[in-house]
Backbone as a ProteinNet text record, in pm:
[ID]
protein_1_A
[PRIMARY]
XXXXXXXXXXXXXXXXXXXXXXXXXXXXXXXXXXXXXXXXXXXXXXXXXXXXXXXXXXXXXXXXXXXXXXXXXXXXXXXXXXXXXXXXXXXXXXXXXXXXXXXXXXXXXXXXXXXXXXXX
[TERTIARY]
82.4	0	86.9	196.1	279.5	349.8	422.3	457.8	336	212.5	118.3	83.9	69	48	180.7	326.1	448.3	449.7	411.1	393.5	304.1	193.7	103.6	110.6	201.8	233.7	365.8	429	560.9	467.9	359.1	332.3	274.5	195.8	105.5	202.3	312.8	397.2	429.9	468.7	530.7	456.3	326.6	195.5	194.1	206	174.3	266.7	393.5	500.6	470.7	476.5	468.8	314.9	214.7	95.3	143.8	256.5	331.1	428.3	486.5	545.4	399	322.9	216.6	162.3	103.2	58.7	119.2	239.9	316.7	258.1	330.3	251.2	370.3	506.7	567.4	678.5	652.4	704.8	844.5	847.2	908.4	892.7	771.6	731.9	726.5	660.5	667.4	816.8	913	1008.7	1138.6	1100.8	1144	1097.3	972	908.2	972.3	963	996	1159.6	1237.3	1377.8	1405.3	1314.1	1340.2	1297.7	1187.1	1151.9	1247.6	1301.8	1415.5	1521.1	1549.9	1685.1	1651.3	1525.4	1482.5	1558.2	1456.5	1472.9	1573.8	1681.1	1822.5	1892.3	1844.8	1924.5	1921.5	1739.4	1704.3	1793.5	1764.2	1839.6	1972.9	2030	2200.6	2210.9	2109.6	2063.5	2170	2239.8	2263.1	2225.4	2207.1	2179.6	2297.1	2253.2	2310.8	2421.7	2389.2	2393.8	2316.4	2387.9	2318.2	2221.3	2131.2	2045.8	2136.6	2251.7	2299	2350.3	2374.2	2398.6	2337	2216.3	2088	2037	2051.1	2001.7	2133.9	2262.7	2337.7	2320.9	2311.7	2185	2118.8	2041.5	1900.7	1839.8	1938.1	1797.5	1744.6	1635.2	1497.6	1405.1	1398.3	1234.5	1143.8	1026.3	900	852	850.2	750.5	882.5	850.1	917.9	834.3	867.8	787.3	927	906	932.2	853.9	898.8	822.8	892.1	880.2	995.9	904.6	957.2	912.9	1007.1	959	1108.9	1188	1329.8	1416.7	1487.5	1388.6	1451.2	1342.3	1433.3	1378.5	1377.3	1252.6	1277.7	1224	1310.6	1280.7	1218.1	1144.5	1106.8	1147.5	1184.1	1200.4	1075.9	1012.2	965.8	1036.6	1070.5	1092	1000.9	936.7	892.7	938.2	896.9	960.8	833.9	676	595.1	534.2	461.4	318.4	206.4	97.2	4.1	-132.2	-134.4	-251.6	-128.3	-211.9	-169.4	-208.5	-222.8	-269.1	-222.5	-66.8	78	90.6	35.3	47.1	95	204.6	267.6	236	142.3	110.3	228.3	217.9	282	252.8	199.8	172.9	253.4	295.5	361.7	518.4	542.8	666.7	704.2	833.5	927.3	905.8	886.4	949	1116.7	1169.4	1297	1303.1	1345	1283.6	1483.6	1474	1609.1	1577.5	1695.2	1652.7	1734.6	1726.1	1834.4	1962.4	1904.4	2016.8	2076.8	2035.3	2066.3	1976	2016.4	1885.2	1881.5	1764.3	1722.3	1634.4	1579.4	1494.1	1427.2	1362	1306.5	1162.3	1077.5	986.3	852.9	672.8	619	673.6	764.2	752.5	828.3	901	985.6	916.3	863.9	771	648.7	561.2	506.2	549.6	762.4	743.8	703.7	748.2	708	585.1	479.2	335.4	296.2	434.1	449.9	428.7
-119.5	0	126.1	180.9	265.1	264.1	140.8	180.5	262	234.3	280.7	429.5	452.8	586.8	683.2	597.9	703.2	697.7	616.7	619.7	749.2	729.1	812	962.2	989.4	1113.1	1188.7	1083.1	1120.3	1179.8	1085.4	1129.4	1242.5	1293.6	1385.1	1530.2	1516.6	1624.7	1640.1	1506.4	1537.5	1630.4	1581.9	1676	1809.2	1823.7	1993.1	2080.2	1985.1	2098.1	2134.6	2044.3	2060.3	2142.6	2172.4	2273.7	2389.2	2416.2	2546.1	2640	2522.7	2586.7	2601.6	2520	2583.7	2663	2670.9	2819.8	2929	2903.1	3061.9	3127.2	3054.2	3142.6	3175.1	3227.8	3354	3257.4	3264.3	3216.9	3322.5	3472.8	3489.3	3572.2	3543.6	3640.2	3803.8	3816	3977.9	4007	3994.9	4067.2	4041.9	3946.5	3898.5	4037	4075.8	4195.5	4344.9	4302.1	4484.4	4494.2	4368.1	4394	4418.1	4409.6	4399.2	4542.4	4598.1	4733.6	4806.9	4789	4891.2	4912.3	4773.5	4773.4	4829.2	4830.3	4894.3	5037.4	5103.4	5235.4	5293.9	5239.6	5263.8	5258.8	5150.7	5147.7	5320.6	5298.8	5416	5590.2	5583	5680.2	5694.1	5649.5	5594.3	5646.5	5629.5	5623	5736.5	5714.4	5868.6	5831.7	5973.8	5953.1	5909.8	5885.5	5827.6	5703	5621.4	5466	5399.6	5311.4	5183.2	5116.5	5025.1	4952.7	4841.8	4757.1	4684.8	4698.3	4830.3	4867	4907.4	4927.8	4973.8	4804	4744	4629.7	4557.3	4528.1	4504.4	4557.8	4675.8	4743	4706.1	4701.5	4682	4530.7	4443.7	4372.5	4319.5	4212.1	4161.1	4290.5	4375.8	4444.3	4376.7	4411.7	4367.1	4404.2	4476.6	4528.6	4557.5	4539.8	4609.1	4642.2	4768.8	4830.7	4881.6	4827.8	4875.3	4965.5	5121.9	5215	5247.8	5248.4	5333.9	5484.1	5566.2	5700	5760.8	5761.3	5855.8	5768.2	5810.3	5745.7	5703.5	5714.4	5675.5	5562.4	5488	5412.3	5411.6	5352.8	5420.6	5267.7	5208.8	5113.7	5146.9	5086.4	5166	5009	5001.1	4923.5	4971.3	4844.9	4903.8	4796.8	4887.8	4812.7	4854.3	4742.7	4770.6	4848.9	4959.8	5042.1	5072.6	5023.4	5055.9	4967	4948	4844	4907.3	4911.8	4960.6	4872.9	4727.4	4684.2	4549.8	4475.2	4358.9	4248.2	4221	4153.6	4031.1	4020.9	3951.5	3930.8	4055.7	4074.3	4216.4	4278.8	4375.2	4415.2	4551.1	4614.8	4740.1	4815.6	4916	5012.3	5042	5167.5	5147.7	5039.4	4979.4	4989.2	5055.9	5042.8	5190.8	5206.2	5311.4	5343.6	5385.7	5325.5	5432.1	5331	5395.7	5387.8	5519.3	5542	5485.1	5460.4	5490.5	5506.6	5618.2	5679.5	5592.8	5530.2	5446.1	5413.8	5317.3	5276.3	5354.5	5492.9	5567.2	5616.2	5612.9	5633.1	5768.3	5806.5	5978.6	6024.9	5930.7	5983.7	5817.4	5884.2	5796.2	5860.7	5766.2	5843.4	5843.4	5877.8	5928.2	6053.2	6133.6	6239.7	6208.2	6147.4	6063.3	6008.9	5914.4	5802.4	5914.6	6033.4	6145.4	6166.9	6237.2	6261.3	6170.7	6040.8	5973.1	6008.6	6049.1	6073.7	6203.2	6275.7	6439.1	6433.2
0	0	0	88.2	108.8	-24.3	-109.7	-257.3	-315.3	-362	-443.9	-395.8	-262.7	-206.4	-296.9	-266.9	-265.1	-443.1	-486	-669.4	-701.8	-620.7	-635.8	-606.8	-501.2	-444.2	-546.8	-608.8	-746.1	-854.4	-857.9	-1017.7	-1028.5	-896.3	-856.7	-900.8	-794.6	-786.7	-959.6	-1035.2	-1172.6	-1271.2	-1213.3	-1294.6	-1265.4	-1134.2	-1080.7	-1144.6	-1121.5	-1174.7	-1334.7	-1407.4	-1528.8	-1531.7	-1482.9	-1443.3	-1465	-1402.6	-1357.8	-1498	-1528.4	-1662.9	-1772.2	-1800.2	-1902.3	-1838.2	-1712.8	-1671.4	-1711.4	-1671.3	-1682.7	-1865.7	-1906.4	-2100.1	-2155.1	-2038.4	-2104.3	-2210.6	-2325.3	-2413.1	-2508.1	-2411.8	-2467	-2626.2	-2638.1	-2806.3	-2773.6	-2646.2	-2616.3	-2649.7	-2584	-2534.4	-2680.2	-2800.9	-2906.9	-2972.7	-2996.3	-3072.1	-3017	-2868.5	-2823.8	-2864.8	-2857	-2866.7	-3041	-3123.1	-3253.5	-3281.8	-3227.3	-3262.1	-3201.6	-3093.9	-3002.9	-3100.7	-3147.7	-3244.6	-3371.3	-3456.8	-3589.5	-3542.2	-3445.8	-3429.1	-3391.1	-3319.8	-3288.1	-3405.4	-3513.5	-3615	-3745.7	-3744.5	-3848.2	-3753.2	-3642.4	-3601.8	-3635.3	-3635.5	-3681.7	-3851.1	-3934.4	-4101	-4096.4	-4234.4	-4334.4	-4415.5	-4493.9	-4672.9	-4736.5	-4834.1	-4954.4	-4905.6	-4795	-4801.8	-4889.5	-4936.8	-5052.9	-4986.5	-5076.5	-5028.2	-4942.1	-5036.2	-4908.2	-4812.4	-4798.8	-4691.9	-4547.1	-4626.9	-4516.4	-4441.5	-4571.6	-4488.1	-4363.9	-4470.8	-4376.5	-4201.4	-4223.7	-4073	-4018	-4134.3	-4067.9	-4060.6	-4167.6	-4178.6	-4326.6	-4321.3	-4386.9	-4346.6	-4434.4	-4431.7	-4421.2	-4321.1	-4286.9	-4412.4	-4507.1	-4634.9	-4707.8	-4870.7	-4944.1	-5092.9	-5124.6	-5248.5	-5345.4	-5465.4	-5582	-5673.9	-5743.7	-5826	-5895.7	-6051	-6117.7	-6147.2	-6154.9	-6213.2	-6287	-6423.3	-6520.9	-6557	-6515.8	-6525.9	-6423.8	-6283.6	-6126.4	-6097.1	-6021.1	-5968.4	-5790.5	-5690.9	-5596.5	-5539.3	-5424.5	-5336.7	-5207.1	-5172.8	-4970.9	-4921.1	-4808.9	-4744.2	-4611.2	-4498.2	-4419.4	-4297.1	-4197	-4087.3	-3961.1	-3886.7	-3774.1	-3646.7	-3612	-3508.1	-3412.8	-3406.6	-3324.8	-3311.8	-3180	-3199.3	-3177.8	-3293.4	-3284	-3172.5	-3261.2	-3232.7	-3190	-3037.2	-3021.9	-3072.9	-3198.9	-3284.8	-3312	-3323.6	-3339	-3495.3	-3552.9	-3742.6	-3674.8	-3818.1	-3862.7	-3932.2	-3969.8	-4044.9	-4073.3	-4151.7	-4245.3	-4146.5	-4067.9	-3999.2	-3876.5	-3853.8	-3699.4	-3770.1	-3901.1	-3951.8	-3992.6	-3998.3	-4039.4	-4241.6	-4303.3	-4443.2	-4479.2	-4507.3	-4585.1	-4723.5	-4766.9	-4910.4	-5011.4	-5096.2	-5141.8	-5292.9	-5345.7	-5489.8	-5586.8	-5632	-5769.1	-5691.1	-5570.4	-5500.7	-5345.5	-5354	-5261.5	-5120.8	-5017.9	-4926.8	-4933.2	-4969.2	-4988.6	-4889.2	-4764.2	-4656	-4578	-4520.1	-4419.4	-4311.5	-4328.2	-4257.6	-4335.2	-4272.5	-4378	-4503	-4419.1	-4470.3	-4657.5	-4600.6	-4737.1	-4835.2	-4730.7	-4859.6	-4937.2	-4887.7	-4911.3	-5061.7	-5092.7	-5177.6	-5356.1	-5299.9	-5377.2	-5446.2	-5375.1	-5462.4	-5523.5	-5526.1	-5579.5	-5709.6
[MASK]
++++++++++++++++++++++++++++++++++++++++++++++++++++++++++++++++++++++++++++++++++++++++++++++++++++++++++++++++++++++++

């Protein structure tokens, strides 16, 4: 009887504990997102003009978004990187992002105000 009780009292405890780690949740995805936006925005602060595209990325990164436009005889890339959280959703929208504009290779701005002249 005292084996089956002390079997019984092991397996009990083996369960609770393991209770304890799925309770908790914290997996860790929060603090993956805030450390990636901290670093976007530390990075775009750092930006000069007329760095290359591989160079911006070497920086920065895989863009969360990227847009291609030619106009004329320029061509203009945006890259977007995440620097806010709008909605806790765990999707990245374009508005939760920076865009960096670059002109035929060159970074010419950053910001709405940038991506703006594009539609001049």
């Amino acid at each position: 009887m005292k084996p089956l009780i002390l079997a019984g009292a092991l397996g009990l405890s083996l369960l609770l504990s393991g209770c304890v780690i799925s309770v908790d949740g914290h997996d860790g995805y929060q603090s993956d997102w805030q450390k990636q936006e901290k670093h976007n925005r530390k990075e775009v602060a750092r930006l000069q003009p007329n760095l290359t595209t591989g160079e911006v990325m070497d920086r920065m990164g895989v863009a969360d978004f990227s847009e291609f436009v030619k106009k004329g005889d320029d061509q203009y890339h945006v890259l977007y990187y995440r620097t806010q959280r709008m909605d806790d959703d765990g999707v990245t929208t374009k508005d939760e992002c920076t865009p960096l504009v670059l002109k035929n290779d060159q970074l010419v701005g950053w910001g709405d105000s940038a991506l703006g002249m594009l539609s001049q």
